[in-house]
PDB file of C-alpha atoms in Angstrom:
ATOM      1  CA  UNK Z   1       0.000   0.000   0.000  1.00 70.00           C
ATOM      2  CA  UNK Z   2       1.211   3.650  -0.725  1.00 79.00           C
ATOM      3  CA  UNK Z   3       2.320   6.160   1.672  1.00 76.00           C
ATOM      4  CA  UNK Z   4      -0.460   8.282   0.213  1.00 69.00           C
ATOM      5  CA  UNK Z   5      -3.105   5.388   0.808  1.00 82.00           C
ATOM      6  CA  UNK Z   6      -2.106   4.821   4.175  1.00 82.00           C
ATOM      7  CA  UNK Z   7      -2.065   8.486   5.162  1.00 86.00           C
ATOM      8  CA  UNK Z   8      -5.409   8.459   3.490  1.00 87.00           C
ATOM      9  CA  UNK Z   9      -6.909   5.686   5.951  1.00 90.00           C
ATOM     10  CA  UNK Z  10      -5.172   6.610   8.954  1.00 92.00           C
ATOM     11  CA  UNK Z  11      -6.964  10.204   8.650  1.00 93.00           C
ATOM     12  CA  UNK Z  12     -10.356   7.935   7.502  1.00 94.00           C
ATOM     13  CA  UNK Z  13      -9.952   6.254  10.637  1.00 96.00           C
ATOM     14  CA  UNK Z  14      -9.209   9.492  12.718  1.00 96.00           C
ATOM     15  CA  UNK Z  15     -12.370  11.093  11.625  1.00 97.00           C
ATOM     16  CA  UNK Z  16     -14.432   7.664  12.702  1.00 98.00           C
ATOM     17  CA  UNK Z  17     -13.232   8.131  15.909  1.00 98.00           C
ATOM     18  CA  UNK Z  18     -13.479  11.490  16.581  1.00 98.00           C
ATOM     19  CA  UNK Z  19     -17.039  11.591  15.195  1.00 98.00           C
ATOM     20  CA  UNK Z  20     -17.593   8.834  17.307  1.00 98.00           C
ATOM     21  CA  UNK Z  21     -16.614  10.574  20.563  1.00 98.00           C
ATOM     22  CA  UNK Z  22     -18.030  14.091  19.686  1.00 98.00           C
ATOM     23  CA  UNK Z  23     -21.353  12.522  19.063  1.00 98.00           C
ATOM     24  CA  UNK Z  24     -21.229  10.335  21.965  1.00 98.00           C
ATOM     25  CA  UNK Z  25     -20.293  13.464  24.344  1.00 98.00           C
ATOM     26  CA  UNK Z  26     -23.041  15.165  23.144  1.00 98.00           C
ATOM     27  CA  UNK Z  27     -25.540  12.606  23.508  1.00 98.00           C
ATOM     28  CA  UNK Z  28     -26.135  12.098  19.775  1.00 98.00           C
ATOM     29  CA  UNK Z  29     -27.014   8.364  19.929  1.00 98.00           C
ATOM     30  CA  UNK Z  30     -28.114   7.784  16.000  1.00 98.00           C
ATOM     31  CA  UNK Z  31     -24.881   9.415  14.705  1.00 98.00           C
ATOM     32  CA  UNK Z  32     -23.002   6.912  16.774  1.00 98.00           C
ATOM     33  CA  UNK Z  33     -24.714   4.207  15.696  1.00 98.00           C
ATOM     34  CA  UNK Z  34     -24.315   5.199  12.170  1.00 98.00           C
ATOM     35  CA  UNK Z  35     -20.390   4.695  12.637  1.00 98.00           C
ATOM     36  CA  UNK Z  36     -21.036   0.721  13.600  1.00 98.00           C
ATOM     37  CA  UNK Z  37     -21.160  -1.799  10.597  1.00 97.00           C
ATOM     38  CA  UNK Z  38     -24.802  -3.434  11.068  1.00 97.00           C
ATOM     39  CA  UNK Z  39     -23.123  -6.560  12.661  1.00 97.00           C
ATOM     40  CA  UNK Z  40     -20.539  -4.807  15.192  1.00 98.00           C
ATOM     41  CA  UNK Z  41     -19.453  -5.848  18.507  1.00 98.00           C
ATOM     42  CA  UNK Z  42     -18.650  -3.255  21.317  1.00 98.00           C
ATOM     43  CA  UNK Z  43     -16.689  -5.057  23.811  1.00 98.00           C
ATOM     44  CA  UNK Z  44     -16.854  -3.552  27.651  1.00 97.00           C
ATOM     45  CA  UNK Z  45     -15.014  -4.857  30.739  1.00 96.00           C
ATOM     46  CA  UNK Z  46     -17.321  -6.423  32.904  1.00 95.00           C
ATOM     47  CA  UNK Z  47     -20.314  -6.673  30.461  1.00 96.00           C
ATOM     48  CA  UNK Z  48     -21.814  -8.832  27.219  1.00 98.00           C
ATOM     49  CA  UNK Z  49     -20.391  -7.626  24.444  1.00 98.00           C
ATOM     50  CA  UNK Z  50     -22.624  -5.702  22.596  1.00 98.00           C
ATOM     51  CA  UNK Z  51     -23.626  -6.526  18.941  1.00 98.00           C
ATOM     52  CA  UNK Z  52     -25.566  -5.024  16.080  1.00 98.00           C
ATOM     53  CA  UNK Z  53     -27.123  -1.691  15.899  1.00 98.00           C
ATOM     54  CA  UNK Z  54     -30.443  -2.467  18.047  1.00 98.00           C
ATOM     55  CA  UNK Z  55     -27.680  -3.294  20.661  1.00 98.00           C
ATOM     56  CA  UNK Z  56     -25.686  -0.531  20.032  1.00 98.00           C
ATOM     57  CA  UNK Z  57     -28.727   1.993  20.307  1.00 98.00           C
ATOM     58  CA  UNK Z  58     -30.146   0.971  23.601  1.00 98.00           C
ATOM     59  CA  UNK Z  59     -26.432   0.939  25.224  1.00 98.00           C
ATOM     60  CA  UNK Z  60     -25.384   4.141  24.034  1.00 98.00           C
ATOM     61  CA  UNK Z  61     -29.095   5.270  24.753  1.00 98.00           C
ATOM     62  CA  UNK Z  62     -29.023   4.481  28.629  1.00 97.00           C
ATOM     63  CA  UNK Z  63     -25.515   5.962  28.485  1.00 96.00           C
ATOM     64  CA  UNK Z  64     -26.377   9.810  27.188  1.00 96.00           C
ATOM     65  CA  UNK Z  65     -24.536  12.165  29.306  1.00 97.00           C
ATOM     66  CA  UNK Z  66     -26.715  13.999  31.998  1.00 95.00           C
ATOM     67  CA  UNK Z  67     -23.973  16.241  32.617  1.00 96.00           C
ATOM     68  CA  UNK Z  68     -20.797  17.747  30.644  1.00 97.00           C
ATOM     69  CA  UNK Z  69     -18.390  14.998  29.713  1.00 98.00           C
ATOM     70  CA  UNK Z  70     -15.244  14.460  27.355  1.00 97.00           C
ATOM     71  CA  UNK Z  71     -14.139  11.576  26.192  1.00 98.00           C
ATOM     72  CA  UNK Z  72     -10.345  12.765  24.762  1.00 98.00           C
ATOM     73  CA  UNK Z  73      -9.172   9.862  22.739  1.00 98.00           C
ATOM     74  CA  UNK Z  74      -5.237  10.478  21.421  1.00 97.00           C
ATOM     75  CA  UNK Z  75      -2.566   8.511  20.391  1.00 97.00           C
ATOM     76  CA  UNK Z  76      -4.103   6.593  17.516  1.00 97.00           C
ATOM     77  CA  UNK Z  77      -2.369   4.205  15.443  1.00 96.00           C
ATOM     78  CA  UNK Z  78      -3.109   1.871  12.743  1.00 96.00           C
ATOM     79  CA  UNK Z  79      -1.724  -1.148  13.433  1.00 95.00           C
ATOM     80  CA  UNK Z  80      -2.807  -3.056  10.286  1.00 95.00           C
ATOM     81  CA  UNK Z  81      -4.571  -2.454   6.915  1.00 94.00           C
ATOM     82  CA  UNK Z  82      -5.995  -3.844   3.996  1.00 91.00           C
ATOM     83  CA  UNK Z  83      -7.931  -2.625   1.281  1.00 86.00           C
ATOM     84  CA  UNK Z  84     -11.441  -3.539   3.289  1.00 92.00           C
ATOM     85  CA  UNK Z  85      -9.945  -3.609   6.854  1.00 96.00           C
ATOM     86  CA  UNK Z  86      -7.837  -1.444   9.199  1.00 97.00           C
ATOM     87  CA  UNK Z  87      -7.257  -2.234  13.185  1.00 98.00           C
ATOM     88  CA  UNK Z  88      -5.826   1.028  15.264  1.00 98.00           C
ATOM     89  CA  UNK Z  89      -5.529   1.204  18.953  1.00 98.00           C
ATOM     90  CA  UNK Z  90      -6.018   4.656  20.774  1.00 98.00           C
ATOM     91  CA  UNK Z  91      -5.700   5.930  24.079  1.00 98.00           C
ATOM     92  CA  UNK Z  92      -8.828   7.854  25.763  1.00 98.00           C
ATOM     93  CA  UNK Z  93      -9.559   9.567  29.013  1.00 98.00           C
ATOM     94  CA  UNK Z  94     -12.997  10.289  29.876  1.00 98.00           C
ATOM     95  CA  UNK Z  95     -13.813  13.647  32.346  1.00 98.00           C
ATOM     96  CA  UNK Z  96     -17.043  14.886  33.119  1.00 97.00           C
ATOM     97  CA  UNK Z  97     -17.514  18.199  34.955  1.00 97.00           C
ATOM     98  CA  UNK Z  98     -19.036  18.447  38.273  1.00 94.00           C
ATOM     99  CA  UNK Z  99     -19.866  21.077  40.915  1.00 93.00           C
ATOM    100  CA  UNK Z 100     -16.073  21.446  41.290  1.00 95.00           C
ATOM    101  CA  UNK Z 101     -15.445  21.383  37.778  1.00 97.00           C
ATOM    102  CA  UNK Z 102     -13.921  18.846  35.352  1.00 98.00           C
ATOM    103  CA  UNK Z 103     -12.501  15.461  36.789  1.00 97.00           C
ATOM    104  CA  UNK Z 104     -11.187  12.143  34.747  1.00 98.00           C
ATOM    105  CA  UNK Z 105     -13.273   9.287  35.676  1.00 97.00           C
ATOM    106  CA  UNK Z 106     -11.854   6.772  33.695  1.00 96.00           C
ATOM    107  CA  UNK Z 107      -8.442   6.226  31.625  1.00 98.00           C
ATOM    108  CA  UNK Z 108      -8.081   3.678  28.891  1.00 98.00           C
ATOM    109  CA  UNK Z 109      -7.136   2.024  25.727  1.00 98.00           C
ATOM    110  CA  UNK Z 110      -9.798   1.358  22.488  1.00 98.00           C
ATOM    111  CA  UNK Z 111      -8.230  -1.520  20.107  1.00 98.00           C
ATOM    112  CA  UNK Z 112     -10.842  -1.030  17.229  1.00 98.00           C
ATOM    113  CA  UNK Z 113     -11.498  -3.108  13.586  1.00 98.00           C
ATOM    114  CA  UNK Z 114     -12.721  -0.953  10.931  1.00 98.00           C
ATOM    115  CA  UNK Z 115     -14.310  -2.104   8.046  1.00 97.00           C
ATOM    116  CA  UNK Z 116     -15.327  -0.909   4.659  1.00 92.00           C
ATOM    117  CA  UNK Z 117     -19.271  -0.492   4.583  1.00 89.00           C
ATOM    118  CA  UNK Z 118     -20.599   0.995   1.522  1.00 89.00           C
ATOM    119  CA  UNK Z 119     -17.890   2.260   0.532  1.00 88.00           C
ATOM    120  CA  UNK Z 120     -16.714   4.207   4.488  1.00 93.00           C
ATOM    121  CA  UNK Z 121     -15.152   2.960   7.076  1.00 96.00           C
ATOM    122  CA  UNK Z 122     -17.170   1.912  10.078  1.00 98.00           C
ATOM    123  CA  UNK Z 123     -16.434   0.406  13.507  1.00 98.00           C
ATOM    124  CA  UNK Z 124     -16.655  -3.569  12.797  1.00 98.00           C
ATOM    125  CA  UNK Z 125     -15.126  -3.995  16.769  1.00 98.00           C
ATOM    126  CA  UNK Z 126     -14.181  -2.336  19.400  1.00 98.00           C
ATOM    127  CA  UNK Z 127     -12.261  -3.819  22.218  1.00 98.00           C
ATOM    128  CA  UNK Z 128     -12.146  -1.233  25.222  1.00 98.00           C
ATOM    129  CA  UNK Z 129      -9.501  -1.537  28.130  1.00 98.00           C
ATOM    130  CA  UNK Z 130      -9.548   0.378  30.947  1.00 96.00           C
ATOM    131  CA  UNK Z 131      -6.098   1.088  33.343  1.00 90.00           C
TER     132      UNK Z 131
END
């Protein structure tokens, strides 16, 4: 693969993921959804994993923020491509804001599969870690 192609899906796979969290932080459950391949799996310590967009919606339903929150997800790298298929693992801290102002609640690490879906990339898998 070229150095152009590659720099083309790393910045497709950037723009997944930051869609992802911006909509997510907002409470924009459809638009996340919309990044999942029909027949994805969200993987979450300590739970089922989560598969296919019915799935998807009700999680990321009951989890709509009732108060300010960030999810800042840096550090991306693709660790694998193909023309239909890319894996990347991130880092991401999550903060939400309280009555003394902004705290991080969590700190982790995404490993996520993308995969070619009519013609975009969208999350086939996501494998979150948290430290």
């Amino acid at each position: 693969m070229s150095e152009s192609t590659l720099a083309w899906v790393a910045a497709g796979v950037r723009g997944v993921i930051g869609a992802h969290t911006q909509a997510q932080d907002a409470g924009r459950t459809d638009e996340v959804v919309a990044l999942y391949a029909p027949d994805a799996v969200l993987e979450l310590p300590g739970m089922d994993p989560i598969e296919g967009h019915d799935a998807l919606r009700d999680a990321f339903k009951s989890w709509a923020p009732t108060q300010p929150q960030l999810h800042l997800v840096t550090n991306t790298v693709v660790t694998s491509t193909t023309e239909d298929e890319v894996t990347a693992t991130s880092d991401v801290a999550f903060l939400q804001r309280g009555e003394s102002g902004w705290a991080v609640q969590l700190v982790g690490h995404y490993d996520d599969t993308l995969r070619r879906h009519e013609g975009v990339w969208r999350l086939h898998r996501r494998s979150t870690t948290f430290q």
